[in-house]
PDB file of C-alpha atoms and ligand atoms in Angstrom:
ATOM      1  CA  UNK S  95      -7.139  14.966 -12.026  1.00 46.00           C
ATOM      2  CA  UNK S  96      -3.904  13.868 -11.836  1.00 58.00           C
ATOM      3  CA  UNK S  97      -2.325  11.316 -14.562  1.00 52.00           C
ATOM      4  CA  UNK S  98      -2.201   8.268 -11.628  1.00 58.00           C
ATOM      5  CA  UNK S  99      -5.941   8.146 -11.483  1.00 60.00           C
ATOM      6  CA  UNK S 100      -6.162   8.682  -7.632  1.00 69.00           C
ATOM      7  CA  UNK S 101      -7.935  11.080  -5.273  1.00 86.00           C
ATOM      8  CA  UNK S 102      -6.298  14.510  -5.140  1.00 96.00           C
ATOM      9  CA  UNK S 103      -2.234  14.175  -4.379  1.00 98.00           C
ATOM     10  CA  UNK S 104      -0.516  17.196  -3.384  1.00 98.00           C
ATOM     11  CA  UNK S 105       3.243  17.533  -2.849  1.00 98.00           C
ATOM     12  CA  UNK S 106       5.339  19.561  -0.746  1.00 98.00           C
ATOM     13  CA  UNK S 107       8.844  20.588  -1.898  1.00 98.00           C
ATOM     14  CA  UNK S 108      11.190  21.411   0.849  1.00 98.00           C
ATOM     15  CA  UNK S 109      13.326  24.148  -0.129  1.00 98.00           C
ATOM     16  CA  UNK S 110      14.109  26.520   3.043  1.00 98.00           C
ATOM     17  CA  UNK S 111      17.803  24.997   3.703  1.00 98.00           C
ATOM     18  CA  UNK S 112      20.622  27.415   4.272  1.00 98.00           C
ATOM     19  CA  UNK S 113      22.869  24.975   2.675  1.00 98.00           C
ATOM     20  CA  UNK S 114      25.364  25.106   5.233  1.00 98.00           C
ATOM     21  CA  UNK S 115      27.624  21.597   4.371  1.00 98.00           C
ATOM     22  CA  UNK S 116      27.621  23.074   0.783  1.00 98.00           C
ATOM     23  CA  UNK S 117      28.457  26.710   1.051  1.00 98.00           C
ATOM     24  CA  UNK S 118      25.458  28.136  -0.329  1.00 97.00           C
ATOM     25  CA  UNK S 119      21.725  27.681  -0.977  1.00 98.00           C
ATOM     26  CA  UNK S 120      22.033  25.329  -3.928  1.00 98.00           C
ATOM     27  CA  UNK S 121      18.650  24.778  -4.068  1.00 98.00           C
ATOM     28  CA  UNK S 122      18.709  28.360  -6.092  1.00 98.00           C
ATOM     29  CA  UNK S 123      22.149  27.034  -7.937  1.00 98.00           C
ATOM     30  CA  UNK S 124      22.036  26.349 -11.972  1.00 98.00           C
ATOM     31  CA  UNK S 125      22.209  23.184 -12.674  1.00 98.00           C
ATOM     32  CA  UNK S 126      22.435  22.588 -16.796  1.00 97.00           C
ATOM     33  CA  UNK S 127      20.280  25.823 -17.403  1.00 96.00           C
ATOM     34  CA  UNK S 128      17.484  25.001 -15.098  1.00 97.00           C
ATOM     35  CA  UNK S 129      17.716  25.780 -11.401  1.00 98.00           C
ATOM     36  CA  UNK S 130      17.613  22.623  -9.055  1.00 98.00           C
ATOM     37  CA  UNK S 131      14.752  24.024  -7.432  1.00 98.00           C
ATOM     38  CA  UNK S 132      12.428  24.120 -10.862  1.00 98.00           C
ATOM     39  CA  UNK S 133      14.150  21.006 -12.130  1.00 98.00           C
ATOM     40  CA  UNK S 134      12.445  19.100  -8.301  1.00 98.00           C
ATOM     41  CA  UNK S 135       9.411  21.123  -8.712  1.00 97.00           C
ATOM     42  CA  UNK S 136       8.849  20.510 -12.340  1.00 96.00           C
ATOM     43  CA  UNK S 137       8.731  17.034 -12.153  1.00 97.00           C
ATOM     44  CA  UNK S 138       6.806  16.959  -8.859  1.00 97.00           C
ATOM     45  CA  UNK S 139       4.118  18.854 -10.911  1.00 96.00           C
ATOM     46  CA  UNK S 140       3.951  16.067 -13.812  1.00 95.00           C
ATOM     47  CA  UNK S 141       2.436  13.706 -10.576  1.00 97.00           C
ATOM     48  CA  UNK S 142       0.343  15.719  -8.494  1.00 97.00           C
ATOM     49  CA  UNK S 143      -2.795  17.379  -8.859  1.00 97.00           C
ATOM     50  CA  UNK S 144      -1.103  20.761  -6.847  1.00 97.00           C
ATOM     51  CA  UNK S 145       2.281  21.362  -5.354  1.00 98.00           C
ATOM     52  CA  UNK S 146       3.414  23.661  -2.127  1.00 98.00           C
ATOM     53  CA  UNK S 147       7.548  25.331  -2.570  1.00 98.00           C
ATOM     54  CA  UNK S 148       8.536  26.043   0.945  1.00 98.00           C
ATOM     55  CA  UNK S 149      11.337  28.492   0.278  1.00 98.00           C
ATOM     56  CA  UNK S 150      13.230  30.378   2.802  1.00 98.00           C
ATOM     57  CA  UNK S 151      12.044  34.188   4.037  1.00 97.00           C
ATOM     58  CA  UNK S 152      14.363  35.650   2.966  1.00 95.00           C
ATOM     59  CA  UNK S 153      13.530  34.453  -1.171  1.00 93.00           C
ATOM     60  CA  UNK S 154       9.649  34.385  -0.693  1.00 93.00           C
ATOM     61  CA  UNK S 155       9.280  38.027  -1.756  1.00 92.00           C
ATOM     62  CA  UNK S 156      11.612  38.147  -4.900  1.00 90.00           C
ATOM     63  CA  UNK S 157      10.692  34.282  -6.109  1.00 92.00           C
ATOM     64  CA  UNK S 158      10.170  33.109  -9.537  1.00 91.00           C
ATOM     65  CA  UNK S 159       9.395  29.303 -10.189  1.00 93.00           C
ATOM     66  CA  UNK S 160       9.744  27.543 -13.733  1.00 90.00           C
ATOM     67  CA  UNK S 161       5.993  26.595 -13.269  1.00 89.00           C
ATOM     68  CA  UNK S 162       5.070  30.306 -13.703  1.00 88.00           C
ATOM     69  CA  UNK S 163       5.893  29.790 -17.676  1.00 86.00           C
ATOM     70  CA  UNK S 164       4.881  26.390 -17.771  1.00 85.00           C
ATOM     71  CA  UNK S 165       2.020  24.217 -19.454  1.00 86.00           C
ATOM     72  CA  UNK S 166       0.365  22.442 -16.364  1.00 85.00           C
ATOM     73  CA  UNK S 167      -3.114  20.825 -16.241  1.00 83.00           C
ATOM     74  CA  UNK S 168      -6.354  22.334 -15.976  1.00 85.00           C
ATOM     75  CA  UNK S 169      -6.855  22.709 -12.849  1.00 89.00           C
ATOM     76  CA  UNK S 170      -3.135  22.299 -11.499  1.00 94.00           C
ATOM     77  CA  UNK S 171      -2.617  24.691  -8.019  1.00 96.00           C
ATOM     78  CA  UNK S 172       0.603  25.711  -6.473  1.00 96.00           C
ATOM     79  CA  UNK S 173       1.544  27.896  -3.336  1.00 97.00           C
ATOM     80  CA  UNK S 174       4.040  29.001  -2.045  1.00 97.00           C
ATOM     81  CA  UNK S 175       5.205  29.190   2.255  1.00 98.00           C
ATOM     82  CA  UNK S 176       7.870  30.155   4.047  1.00 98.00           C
ATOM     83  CA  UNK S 177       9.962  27.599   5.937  1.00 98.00           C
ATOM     84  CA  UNK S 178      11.137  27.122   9.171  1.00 98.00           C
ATOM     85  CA  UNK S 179      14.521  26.477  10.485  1.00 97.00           C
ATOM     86  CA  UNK S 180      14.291  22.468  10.407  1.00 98.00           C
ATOM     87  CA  UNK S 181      13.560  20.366   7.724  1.00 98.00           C
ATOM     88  CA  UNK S 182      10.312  18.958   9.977  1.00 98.00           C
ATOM     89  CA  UNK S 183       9.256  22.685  10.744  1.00 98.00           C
ATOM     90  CA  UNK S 184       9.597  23.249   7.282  1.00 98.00           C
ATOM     91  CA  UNK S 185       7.506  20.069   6.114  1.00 98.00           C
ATOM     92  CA  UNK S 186       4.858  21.269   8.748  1.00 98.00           C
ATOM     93  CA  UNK S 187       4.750  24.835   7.133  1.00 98.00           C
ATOM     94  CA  UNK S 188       4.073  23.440   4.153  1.00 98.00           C
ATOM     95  CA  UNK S 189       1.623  20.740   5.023  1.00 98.00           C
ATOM     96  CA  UNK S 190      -0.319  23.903   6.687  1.00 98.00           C
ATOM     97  CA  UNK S 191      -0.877  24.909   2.975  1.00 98.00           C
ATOM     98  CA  UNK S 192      -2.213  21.650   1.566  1.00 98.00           C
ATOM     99  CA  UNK S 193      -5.893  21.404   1.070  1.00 97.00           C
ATOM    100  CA  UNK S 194      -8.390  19.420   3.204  1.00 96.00           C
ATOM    101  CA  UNK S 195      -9.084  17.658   0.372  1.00 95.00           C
ATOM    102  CA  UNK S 196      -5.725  16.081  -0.875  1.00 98.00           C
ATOM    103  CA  UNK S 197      -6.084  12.137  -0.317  1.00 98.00           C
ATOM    104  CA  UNK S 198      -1.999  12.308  -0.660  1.00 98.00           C
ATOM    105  CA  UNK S 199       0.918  13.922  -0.163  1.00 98.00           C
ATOM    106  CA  UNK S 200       4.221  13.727  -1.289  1.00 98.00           C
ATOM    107  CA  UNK S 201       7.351  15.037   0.504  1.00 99.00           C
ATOM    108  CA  UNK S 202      10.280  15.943  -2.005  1.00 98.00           C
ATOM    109  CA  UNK S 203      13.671  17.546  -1.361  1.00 98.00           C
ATOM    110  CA  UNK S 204      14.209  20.265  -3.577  1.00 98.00           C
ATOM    111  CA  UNK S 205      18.065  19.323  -3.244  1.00 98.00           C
ATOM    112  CA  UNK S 206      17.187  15.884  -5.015  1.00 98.00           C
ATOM    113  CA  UNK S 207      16.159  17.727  -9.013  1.00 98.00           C
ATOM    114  CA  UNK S 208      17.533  14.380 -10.452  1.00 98.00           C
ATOM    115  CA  UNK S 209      14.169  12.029  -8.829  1.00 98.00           C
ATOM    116  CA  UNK S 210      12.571   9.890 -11.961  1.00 98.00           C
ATOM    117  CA  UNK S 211       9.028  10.168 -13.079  1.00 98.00           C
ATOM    118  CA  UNK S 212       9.365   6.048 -12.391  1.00 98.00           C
ATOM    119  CA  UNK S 213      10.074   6.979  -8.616  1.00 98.00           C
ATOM    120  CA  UNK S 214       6.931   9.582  -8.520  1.00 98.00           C
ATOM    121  CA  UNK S 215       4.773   6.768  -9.854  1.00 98.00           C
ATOM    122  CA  UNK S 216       6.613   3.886  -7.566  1.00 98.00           C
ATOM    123  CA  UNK S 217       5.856   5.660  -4.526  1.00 98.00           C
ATOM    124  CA  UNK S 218       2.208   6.981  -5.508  1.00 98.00           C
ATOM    125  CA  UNK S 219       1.330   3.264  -6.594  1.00 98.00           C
ATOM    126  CA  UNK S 220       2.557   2.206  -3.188  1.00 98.00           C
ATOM    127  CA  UNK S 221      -0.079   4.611  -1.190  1.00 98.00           C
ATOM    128  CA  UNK S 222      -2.506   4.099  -3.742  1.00 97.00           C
ATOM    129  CA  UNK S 223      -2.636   0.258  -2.912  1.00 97.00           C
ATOM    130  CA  UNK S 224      -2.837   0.497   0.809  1.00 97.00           C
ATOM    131  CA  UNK S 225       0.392   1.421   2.576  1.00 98.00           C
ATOM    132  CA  UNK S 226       0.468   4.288   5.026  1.00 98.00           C
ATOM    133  CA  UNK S 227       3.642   5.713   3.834  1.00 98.00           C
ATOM    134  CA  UNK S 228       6.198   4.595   0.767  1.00 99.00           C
ATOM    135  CA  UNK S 229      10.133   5.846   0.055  1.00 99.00           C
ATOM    136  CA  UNK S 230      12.555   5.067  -2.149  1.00 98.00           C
ATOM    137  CA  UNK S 231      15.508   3.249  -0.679  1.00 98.00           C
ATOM    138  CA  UNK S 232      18.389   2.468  -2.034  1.00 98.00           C
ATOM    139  CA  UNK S 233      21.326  -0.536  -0.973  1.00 96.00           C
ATOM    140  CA  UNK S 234      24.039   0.984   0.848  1.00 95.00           C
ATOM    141  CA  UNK S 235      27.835   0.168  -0.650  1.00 93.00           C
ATOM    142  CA  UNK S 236      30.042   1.483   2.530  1.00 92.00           C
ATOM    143  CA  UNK S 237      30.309  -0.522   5.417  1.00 92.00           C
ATOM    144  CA  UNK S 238      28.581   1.838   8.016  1.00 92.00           C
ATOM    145  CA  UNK S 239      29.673   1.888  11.848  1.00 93.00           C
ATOM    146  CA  UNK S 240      28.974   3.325  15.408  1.00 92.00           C
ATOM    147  CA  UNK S 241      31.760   6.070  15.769  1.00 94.00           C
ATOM    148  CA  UNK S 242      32.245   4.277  19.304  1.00 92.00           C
ATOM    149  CA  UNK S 243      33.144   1.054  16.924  1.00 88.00           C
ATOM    150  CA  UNK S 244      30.029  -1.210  16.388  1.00 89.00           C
ATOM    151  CA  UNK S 245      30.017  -2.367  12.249  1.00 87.00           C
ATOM    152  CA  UNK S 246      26.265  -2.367  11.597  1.00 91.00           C
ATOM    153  CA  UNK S 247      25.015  -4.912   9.269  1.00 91.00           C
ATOM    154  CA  UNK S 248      25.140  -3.811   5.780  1.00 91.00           C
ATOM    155  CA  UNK S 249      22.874  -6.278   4.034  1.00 91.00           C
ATOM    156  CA  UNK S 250      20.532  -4.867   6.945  1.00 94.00           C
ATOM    157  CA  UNK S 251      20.437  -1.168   5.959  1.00 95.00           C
ATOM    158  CA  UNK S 252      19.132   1.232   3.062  1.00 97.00           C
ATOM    159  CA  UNK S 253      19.547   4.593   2.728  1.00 97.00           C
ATOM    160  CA  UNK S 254      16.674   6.052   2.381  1.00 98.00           C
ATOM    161  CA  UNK S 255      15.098   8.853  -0.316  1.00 98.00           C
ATOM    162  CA  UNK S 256      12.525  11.511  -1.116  1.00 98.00           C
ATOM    163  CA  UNK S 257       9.800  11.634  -3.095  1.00 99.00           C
ATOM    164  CA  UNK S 258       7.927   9.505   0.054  1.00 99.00           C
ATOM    165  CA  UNK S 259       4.199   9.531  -0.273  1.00 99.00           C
ATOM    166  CA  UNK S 260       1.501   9.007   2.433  1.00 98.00           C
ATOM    167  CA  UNK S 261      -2.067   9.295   3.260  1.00 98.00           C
ATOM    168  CA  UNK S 262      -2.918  12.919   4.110  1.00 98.00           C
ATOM    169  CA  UNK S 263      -4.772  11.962   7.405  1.00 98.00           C
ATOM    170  CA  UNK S 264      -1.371   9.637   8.800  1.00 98.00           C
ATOM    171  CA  UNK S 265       1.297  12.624   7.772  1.00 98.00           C
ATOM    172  CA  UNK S 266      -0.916  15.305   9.442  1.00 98.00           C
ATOM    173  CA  UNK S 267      -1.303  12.528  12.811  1.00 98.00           C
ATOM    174  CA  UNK S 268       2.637  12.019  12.994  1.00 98.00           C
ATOM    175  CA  UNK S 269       3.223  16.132  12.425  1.00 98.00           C
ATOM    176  CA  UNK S 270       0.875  16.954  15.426  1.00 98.00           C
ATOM    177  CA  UNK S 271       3.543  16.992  18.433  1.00 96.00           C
ATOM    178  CA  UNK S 272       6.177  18.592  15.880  1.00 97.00           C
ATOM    179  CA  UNK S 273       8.458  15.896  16.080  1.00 97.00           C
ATOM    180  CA  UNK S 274      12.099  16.070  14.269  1.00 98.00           C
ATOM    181  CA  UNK S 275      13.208  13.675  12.209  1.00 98.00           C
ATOM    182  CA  UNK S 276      15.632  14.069   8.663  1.00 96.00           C
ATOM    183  CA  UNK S 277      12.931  12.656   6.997  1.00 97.00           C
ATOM    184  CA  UNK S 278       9.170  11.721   7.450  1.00 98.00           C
ATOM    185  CA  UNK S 279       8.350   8.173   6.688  1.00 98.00           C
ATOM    186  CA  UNK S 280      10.688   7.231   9.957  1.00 98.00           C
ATOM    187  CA  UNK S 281       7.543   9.244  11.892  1.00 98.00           C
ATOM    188  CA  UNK S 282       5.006   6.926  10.494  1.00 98.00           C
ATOM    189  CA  UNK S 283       7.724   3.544  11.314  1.00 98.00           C
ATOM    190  CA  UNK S 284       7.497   5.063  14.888  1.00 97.00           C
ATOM    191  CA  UNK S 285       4.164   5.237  15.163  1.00 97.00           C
ATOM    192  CA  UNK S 286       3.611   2.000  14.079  1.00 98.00           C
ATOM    193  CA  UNK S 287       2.228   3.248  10.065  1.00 98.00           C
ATOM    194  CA  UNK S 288       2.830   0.732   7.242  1.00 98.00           C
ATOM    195  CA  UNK S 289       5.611   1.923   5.117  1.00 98.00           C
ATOM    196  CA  UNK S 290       6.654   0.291   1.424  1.00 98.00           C
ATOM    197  CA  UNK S 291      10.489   0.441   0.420  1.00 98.00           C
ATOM    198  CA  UNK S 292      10.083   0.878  -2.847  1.00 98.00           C
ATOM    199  CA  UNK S 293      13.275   1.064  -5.590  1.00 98.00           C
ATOM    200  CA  UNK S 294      14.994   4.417  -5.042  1.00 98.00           C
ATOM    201  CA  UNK S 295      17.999   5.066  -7.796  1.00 98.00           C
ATOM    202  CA  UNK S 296      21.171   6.033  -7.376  1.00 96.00           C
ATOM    203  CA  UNK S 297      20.910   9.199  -9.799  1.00 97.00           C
ATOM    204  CA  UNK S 298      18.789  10.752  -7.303  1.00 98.00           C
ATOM    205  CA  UNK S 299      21.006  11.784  -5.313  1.00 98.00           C
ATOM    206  CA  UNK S 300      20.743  13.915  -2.527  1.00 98.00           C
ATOM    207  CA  UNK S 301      22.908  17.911  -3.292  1.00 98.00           C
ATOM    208  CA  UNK S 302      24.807  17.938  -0.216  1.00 98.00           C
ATOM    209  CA  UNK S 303      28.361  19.350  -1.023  1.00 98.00           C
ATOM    210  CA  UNK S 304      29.876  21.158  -4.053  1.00 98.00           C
ATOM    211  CA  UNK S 305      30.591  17.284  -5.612  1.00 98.00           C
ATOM    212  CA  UNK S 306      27.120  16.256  -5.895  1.00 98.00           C
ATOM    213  CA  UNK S 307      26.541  19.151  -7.672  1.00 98.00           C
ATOM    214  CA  UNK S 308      29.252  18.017 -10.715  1.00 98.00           C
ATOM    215  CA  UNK S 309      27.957  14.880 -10.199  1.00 98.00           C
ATOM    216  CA  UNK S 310      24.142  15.894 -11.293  1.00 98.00           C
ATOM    217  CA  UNK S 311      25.543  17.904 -14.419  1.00 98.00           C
ATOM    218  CA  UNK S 312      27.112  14.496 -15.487  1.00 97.00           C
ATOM    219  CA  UNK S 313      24.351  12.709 -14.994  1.00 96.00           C
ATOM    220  CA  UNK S 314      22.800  14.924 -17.333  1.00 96.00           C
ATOM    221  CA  UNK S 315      25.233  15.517 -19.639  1.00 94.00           C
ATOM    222  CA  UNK S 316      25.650  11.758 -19.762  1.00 91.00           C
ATOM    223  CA  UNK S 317      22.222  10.822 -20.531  1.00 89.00           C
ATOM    224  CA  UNK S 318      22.241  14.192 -23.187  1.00 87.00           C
ATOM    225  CA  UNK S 319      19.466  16.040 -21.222  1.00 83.00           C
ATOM    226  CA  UNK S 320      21.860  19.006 -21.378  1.00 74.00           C
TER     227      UNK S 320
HETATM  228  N1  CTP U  90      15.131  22.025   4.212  1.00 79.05           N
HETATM  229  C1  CTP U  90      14.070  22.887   4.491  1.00 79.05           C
HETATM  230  N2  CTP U  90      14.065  23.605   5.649  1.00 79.05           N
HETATM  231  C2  CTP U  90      15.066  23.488   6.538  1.00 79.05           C
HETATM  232  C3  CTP U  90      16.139  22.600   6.288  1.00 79.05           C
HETATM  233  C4  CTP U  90      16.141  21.870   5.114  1.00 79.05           C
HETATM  234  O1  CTP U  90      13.155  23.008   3.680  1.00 79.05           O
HETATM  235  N3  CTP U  90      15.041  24.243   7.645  1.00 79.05           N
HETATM  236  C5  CTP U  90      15.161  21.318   2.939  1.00 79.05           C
HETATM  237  C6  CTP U  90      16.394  21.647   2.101  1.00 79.05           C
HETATM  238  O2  CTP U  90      16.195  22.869   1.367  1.00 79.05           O
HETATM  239  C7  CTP U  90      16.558  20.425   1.219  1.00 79.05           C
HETATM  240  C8  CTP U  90      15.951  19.310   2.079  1.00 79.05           C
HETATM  241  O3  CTP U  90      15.243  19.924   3.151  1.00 79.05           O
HETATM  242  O4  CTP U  90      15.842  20.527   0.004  1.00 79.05           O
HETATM  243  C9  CTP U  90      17.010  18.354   2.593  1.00 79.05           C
HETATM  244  O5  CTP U  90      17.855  19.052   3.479  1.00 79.05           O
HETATM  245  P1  CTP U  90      19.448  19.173   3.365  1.00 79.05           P
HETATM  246  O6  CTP U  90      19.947  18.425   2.192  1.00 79.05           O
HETATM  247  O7  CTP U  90      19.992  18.889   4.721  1.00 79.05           O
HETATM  248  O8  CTP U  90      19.625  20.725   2.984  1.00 79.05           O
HETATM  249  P2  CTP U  90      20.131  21.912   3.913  1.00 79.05           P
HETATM  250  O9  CTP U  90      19.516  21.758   5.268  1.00 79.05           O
HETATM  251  O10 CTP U  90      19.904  23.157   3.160  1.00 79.05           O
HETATM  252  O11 CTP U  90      21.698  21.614   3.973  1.00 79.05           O
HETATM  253  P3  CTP U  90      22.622  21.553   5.279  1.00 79.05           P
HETATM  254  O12 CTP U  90      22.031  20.482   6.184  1.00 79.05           O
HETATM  255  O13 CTP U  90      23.973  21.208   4.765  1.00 79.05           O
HETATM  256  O14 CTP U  90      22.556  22.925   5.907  1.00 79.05           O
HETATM  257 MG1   MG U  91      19.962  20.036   6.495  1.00 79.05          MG
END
């Protein structure tokens, strides 16, 4: 059973990206001696009660995952699935491979390995008390416009990050017509699902370039986890 109390919660990592905007698969980069991939899986384990890596084809065969030398829980399960060649395909693949009897799942980027325990619980309290769906958001500092020209509101927007959590039975309904989206609590929005903004943080950022990787190791080196 996992440390929150609740039915079974499972969580998917998403790590099948090609990395195109950063040159590389950085999910399988070094980041202060642990890869980012075992750094977002590591700490997705400390939550959930079993965890699904969806890693590209081409790394499935040759794989090896920090949890292989780790302590877990009695009990603790883990696959691993290929991807696809979208993030939603990818979430689907792995959602394939969670259990009937998971009451929730989690969706984590394995390109975010800086995400809190405090964000793990945030969202998993969220689910836990009733919503259909829960992400960390953060404010958004740049003004943000239309390309055309329209200035959107800023005190309006968030920008929106992974772990999200939802009820099994509502991320499996919103999957069904294998919708695309950049992330999956805008699925359950559109159909309608309650979703919590919860307090994201502005360490967990997302890898997207070379920068963000520096960025991480200072975070680290910063707060002497390196
Ligand atoms: N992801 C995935 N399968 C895909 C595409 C993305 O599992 N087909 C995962 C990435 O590995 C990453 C997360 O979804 O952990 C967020 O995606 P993103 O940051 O966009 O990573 P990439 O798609 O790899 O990068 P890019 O868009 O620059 O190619
Ligand atoms: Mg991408």
């Amino acid at each position: 059973m996992n440390s929150e109390g609740n039915g079974a919660i499972w969580t998917i990592v998403v790590a099948a990206g090609s990395g195109s905007r950063f040159g590389a698969a950085k999910q399988f980069l070094d980041l202060a001696g642990v890869s980012v991939l075992d750094r977002s899986v590591l700490t997705a384990a400390r939550h959930s009660d079993g965890v699904v890596v969806v890693v590209p084809p081409s790394e499935f065969a040759g794989l090896s995952l920090g949890l292989e030398s780790s302590e877990l829980p009695d009990g603790f399960e883990w696959r691993v699935v290929t991807g696809g060649s979208t993030r939603s395909e990818s979430v689907r693949n792995g959602l394939a491979a969670v259990p009937q009897i998971a009451e929730f799942v989690l969706v984590h980027d394995a390109a975010r390995p800086l995400a809190s325990d405090s964000i793990f619980e945030r969202v998993i309290a969220a689910v836990s008390a009733g919503a259909d769906a829960a992400t960390p958001v953060v404010a958004v500092t740049d003004t943000i416009r239309f390309r055309s020209g329209d200035a959107l509101d800023r005190d309006e927007l968030v920008a929106v990050q992974t772990p999200q959590a939802f009820r099994a039975e509502i991320l499996r309904r919103v999957h069904q017509q294998s919708p695309e989206a950049t992330d999956d609590v805008s699925l359950v929005s559109d159909a309608g699902g309650r979703v919590e903004l919860v307090s994201g943080e502005q360490r967990n950022l997302k890898l997207t370039t070379p920068y963000d990787l520096e960025v991480a190791a200072f975070h680290l080196s910063s707060s002497g986890e390196s």
